mmCIF file of C-alpha atoms in Angstrom:
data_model
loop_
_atom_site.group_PDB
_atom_site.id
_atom_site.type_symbol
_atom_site.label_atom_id
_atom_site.label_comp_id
_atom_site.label_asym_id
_atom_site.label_seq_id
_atom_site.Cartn_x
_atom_site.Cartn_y
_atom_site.Cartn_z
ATOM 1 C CA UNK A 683 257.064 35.444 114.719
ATOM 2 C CA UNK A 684 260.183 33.318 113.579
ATOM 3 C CA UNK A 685 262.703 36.165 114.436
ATOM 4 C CA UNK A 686 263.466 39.482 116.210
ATOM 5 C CA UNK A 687 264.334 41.736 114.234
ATOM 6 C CA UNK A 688 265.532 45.493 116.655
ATOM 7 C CA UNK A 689 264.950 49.007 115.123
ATOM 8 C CA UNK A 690 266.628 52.551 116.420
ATOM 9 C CA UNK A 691 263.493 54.020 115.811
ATOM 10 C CA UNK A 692 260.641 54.684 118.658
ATOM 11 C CA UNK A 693 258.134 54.799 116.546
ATOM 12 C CA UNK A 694 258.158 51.765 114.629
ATOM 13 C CA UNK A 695 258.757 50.047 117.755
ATOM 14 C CA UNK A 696 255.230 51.371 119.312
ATOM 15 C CA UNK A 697 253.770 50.525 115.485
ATOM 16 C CA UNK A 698 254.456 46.944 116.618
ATOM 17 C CA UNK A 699 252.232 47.324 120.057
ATOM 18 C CA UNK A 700 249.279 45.794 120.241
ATOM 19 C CA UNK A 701 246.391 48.971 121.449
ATOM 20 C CA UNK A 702 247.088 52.545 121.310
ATOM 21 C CA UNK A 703 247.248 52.766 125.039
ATOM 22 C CA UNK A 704 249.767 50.649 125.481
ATOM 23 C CA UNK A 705 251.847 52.511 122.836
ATOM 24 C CA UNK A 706 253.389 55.396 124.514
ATOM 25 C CA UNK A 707 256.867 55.789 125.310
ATOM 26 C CA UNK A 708 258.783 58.656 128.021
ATOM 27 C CA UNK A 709 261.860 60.057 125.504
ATOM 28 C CA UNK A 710 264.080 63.039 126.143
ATOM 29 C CA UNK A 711 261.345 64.697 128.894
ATOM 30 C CA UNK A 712 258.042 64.448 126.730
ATOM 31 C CA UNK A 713 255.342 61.713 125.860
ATOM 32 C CA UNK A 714 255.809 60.084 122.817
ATOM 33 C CA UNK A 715 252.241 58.976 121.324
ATOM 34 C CA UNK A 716 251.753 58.757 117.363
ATOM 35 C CA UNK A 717 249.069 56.656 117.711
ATOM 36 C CA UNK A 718 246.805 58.811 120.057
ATOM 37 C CA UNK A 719 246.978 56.639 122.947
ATOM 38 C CA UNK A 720 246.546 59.490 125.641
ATOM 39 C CA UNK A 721 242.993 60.747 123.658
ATOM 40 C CA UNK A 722 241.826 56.324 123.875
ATOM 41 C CA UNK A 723 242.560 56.935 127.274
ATOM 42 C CA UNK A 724 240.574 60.207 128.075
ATOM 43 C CA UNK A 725 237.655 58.490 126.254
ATOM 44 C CA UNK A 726 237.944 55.008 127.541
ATOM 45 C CA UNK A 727 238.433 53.330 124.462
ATOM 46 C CA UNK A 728 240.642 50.505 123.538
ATOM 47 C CA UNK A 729 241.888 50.645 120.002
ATOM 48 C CA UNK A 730 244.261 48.536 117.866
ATOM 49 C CA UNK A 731 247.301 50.145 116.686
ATOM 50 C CA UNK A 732 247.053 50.306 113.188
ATOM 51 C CA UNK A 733 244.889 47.504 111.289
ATOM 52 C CA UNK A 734 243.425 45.902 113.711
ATOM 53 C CA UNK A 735 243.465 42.438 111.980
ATOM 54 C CA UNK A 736 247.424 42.933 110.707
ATOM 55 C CA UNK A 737 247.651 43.378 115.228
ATOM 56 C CA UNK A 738 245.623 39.989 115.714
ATOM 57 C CA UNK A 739 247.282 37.770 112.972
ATOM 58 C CA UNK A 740 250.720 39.007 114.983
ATOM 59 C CA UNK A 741 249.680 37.308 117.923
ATOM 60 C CA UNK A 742 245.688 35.970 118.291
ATOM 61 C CA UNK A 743 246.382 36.065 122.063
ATOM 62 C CA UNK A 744 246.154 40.010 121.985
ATOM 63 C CA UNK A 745 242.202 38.893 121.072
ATOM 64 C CA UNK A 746 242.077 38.195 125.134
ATOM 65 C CA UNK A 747 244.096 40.903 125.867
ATOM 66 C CA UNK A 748 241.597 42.948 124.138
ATOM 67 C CA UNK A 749 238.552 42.066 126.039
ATOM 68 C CA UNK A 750 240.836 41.984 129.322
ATOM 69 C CA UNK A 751 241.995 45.250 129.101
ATOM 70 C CA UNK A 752 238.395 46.360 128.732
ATOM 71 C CA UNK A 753 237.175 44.528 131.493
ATOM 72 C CA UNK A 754 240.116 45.881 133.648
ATOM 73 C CA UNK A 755 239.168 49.289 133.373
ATOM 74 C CA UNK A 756 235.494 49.480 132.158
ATOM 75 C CA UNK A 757 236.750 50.683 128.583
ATOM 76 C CA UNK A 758 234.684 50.882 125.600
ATOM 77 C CA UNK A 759 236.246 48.548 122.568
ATOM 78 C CA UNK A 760 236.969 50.721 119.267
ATOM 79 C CA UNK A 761 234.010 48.990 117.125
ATOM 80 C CA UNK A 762 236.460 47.996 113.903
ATOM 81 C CA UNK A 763 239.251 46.540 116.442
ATOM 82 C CA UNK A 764 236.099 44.572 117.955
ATOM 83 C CA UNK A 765 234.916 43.409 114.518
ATOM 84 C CA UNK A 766 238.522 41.982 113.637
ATOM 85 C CA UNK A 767 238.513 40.344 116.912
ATOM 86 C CA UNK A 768 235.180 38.304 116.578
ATOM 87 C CA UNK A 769 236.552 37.357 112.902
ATOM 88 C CA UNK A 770 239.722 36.411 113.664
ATOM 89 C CA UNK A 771 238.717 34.705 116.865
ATOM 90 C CA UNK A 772 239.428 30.874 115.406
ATOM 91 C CA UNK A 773 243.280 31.737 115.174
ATOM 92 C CA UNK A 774 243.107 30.876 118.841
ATOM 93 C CA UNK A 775 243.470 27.808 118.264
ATOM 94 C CA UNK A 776 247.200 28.333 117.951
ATOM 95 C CA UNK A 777 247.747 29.896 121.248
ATOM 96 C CA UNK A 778 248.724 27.456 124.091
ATOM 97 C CA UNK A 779 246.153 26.681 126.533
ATOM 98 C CA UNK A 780 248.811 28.158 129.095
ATOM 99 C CA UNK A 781 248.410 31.629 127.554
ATOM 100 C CA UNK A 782 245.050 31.420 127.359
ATOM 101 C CA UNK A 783 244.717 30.279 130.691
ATOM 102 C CA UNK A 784 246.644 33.617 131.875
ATOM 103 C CA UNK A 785 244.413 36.091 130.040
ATOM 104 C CA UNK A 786 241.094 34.560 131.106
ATOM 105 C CA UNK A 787 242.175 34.385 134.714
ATOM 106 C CA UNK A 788 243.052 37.983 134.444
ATOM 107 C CA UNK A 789 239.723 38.735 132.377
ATOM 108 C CA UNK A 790 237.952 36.811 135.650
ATOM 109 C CA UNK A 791 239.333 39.106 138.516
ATOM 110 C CA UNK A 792 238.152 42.342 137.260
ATOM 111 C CA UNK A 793 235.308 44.085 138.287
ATOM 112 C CA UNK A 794 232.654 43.287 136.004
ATOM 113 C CA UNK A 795 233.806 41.134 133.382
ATOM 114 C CA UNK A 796 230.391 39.430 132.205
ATOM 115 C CA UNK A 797 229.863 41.894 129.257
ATOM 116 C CA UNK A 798 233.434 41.197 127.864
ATOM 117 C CA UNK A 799 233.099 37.758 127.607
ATOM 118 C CA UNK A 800 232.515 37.587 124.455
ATOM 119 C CA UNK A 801 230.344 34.618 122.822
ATOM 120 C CA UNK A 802 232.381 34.759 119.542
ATOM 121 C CA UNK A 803 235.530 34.536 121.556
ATOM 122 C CA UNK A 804 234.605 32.047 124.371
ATOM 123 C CA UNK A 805 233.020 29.798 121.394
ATOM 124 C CA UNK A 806 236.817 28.711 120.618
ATOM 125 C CA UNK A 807 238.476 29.200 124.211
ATOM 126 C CA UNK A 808 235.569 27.081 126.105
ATOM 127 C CA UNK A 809 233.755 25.216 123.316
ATOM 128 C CA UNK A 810 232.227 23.487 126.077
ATOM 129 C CA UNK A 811 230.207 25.989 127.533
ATOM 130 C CA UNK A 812 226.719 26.141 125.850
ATOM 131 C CA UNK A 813 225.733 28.984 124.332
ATOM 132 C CA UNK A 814 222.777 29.663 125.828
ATOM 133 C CA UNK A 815 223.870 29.366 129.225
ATOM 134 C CA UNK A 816 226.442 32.462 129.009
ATOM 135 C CA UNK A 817 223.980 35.221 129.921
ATOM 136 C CA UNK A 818 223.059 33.680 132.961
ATOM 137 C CA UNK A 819 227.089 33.004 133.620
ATOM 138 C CA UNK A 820 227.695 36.806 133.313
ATOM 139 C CA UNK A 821 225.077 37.783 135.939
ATOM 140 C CA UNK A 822 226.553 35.320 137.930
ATOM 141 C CA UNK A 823 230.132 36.056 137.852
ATOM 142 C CA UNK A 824 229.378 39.739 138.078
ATOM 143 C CA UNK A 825 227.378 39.274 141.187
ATOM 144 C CA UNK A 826 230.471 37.705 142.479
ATOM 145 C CA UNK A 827 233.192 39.554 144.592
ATOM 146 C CA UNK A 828 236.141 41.103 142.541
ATOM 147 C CA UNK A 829 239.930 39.885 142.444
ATOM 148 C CA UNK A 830 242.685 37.634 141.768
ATOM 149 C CA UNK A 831 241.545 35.359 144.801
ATOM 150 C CA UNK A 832 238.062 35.008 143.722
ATOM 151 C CA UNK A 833 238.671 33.807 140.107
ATOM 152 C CA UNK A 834 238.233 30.492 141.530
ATOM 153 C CA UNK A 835 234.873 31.149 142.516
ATOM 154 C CA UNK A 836 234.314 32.837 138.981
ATOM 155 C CA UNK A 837 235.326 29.807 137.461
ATOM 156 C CA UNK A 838 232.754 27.984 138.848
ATOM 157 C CA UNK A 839 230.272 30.807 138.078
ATOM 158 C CA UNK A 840 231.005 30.267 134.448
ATOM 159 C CA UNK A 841 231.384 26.650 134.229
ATOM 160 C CA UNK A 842 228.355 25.479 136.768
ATOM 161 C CA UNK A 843 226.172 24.468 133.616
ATOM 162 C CA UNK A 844 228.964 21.275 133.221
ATOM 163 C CA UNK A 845 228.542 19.991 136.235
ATOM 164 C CA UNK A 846 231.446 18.656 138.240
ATOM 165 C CA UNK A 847 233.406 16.651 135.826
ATOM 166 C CA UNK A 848 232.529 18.516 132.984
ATOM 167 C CA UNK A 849 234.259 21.448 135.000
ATOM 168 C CA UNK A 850 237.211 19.706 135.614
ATOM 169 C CA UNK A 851 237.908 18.705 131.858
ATOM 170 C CA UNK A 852 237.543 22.243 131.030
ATOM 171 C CA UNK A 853 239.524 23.443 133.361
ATOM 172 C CA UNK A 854 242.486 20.502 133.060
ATOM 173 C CA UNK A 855 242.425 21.261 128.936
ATOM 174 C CA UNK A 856 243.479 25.358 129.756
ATOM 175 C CA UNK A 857 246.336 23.668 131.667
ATOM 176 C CA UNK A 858 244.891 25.279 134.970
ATOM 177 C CA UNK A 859 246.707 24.433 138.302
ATOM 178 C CA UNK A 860 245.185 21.225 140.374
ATOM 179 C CA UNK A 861 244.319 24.049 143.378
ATOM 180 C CA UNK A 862 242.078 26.012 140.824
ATOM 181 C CA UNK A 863 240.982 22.933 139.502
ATOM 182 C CA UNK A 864 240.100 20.925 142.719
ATOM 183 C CA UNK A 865 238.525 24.777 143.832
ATOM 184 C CA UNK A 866 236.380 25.369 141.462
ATOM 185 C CA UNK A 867 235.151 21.896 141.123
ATOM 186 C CA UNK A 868 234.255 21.759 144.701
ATOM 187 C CA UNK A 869 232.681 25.229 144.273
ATOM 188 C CA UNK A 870 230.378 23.396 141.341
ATOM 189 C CA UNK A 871 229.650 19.935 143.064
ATOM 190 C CA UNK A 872 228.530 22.311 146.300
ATOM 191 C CA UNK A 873 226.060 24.232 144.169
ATOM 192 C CA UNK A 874 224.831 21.114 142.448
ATOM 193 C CA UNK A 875 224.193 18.801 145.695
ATOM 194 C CA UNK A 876 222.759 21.377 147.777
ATOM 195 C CA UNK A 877 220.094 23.858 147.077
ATOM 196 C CA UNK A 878 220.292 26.695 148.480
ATOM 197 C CA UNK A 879 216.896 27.018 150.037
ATOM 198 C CA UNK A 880 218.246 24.107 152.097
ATOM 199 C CA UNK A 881 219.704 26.395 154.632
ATOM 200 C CA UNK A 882 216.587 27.481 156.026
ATOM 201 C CA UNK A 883 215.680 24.213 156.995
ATOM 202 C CA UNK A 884 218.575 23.715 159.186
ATOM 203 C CA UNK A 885 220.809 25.150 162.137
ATOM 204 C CA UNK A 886 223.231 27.400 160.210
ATOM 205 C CA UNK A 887 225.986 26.415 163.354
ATOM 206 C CA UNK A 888 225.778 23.156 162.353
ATOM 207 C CA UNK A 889 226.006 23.583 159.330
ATOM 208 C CA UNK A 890 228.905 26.069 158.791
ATOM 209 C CA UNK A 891 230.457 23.986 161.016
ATOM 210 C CA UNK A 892 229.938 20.936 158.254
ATOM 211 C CA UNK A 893 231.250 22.907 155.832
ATOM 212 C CA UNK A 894 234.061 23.795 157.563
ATOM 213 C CA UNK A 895 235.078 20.073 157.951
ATOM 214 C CA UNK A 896 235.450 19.983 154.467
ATOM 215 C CA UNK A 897 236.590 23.554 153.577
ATOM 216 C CA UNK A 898 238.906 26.147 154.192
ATOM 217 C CA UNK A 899 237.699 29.770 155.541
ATOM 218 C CA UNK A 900 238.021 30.794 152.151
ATOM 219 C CA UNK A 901 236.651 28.285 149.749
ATOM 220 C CA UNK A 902 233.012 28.628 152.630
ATOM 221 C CA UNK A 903 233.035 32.477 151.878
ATOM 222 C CA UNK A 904 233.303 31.607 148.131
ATOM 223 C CA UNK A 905 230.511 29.414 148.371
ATOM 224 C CA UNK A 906 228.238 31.239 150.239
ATOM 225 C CA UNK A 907 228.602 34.640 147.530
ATOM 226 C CA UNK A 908 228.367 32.091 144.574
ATOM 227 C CA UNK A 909 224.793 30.805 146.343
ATOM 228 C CA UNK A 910 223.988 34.463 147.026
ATOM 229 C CA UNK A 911 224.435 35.015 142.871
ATOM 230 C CA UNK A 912 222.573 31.831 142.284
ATOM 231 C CA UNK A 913 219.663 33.104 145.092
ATOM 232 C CA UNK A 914 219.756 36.800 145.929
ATOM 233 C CA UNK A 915 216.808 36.653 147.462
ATOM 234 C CA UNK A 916 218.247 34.184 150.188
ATOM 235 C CA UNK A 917 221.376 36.661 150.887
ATOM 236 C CA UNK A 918 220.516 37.136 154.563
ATOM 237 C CA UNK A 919 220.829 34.341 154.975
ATOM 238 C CA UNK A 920 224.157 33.236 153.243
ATOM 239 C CA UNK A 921 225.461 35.985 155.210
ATOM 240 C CA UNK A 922 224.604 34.879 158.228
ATOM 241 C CA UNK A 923 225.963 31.503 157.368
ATOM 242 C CA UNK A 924 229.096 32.774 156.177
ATOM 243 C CA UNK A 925 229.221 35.008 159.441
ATOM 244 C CA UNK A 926 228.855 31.819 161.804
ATOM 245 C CA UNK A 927 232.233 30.456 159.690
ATOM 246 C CA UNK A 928 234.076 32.982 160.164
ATOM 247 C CA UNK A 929 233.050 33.458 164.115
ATOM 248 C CA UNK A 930 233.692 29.391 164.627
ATOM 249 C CA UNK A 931 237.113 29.843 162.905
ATOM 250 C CA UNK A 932 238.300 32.543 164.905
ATOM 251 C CA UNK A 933 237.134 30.762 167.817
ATOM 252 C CA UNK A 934 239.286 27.731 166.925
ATOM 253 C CA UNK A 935 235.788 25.594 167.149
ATOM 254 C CA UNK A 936 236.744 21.855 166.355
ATOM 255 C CA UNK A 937 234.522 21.221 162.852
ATOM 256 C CA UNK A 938 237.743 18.460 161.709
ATOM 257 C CA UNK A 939 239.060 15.043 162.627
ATOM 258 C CA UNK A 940 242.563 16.996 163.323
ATOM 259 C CA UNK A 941 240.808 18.918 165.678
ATOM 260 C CA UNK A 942 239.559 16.899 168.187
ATOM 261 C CA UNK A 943 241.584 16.568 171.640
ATOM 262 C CA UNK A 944 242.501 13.108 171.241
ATOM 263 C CA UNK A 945 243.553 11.098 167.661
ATOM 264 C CA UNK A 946 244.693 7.877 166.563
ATOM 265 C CA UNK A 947 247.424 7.130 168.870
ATOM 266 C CA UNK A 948 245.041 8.135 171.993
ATOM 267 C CA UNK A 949 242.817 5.538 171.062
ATOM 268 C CA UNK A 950 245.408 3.090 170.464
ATOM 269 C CA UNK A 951 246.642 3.480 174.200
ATOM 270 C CA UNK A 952 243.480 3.347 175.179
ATOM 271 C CA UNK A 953 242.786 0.215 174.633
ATOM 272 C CA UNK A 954 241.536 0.500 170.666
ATOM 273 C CA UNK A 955 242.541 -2.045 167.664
ATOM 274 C CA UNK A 956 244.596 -0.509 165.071
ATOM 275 C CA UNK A 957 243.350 -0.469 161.667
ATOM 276 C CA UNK A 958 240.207 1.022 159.591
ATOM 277 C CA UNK A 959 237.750 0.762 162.710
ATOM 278 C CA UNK A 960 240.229 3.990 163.972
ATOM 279 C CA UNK A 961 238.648 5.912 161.263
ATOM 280 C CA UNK A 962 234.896 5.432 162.165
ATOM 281 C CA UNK A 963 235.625 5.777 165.856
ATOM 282 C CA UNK A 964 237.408 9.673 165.190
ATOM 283 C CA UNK A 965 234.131 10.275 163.213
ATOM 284 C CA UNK A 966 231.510 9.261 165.540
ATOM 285 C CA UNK A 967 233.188 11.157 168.206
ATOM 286 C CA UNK A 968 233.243 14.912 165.445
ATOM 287 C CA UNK A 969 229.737 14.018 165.137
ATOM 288 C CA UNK A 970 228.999 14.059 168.851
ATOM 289 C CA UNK A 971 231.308 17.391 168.962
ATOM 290 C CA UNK A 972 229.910 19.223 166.023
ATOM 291 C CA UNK A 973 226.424 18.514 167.353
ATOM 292 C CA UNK A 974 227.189 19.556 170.837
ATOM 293 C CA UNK A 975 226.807 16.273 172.342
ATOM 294 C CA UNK A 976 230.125 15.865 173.500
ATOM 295 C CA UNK A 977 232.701 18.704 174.646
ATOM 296 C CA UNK A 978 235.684 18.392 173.113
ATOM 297 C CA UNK A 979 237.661 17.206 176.264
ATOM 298 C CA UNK A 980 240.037 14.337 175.281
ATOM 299 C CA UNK A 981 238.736 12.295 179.183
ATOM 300 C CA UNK A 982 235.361 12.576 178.067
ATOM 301 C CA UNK A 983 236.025 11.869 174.153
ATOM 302 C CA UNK A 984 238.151 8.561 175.375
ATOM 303 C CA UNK A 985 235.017 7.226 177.663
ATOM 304 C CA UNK A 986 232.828 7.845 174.595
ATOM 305 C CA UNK A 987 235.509 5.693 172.256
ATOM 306 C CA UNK A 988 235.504 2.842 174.886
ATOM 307 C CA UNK A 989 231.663 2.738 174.768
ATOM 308 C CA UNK A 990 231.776 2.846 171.075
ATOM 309 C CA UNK A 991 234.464 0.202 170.302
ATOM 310 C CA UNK A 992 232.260 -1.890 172.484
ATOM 311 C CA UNK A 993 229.105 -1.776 171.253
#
């Protein structure tokens, strides 16, 4: 709109609203509702107020909104509001990416969004995403856990046919922060480097303790429920993997560099050179802890470092 224009009455001001359930109003001890947005409710339907395309050429962004609400609360979509939607989709191509951003995150957390992500819709929001690939992406996503903190790993669910980079493009273009970017991606590269079948073919200690030198608590769980969509039949043992994170991060178990008893500056009084040779050194000796070849004792990790600088 180029202007604001106020009115004293209540119900032009809930004709301008974009679904019947969100046009309601509380005046003088009753429930105004000329549109019938209590009855949507009972039934679980989201409607348009009025003509539903007059709603969307208002403001395309309500399009999201639409399929968000839905999601939200498992609602049914009025079948003329959804046919406006679909048409009127390419008019979100004047919505910011910020916006759109906002309602897709939203769309993401709820319960089981994969049947409101609409092909129509996501054909001008993600034009990167193939086509083909969505109906595996919904029975991905909606094998994932629910929530605001999982839309990372939803993101990745949606966007794993792009591979890394293609991921991050799509995500940098919706203006998305660098956290959900840099999550996300990781979430995508993990899933494309390693199969999940791996897992069987390897100490799941060692390797949640491998993950945790690169990961956060969170980001491991993540993975581990986006491999368990990708492989259900593996979950037992995803669990179990996710399980031994969770016990060697209470436990304070060193799995990082910044964990070990001794650092840089150790070595350096010890007897060590300065300079890039510091770096390999504090690796060899997380190998020899992660693997339980060393303790993680800072007399017994400098003795190691002495031997190493001199071979």
């Amino acid at each position: 709109p180029d202007g604001v224009r106020f009115t004293p009455s209540l119900t032009e001001d809930l004709a301008r609203r974009d679904f019947t359930v969100n046009a309601m109003a509380w005046d003088g001890g009753q429930v105004v509702d000329p549109f019938g947005g209590r009855e949507d409710l009972r039934q679980g339907l989201i409607r348009c107020v009025g003509e539903p395309k007059e709603r969307f050429q208002e403001d395309a962004l309500r399009i999201l909104r639409l399929y968000r609400f839905a999601a939200r609360f498992g609602f049914a979509i009025d079948e003329a509001t959804e046919a406006a939607a679909k048409q009127l989709a390419p008019h979100l191509d004047c919505v910011s990416a910020e916006r759109i951003e906002e309602e897709l995150n939203k769309l993401l957390a709820a319960p089981q969004p994969g049947a409101y992500l609409e092909p129509e819709v996501l054909a001008f929001v993600l034009p990167e995403l193939p086509p083909e690939e969505l109906t595996k992406a919904r029975r991905r996503i909606d094998a994932l856990p629910a929530g605001t903190e999982q839309v990372s790993a939803r993101w990745a669910a949606l966007l794993l046919p792009l591979g890394e980079t293609g991921a991050r493009k799509a995500l940098k273009r919706l203006k998305c922060s660098n956290a959900r970017i840099d999550g996300a991606a990781a979430l995508v590269r993990e899933c494309g480097e390693k199969t999940p079948d791996a897992l069987d073919k390897c100490d799941l200690r060692l390797q949640a303790k491998r993950l945790l030198g690169k990961y956060d608590l969170h980001t491991v769980q993540q993975l581990t429920a986006l491999w368990t969509a990708l492989a259900p039949e593996e979950k037992a043992s995803f669990d179990a993997l996710q399980a031994e994170a969770e016990v060697l991060t209470a436990q304070g178990t060193c799995c990082r560099i910044s964990q070990l008893a001794v650092n840089g500056r150790d070595l350096m009084a010890a007897g060590a050179a300065p300079g890039p040779g510091l770096r390999r050194v504090l690796e060899a000796l997380l190998e020899e802890v992660i693997t339980g070849r060393l303790p993680n004792e800072k007399t017994e990790l400098l003795a190691f470092a002495a031997g190493f600088s001199a071979s």
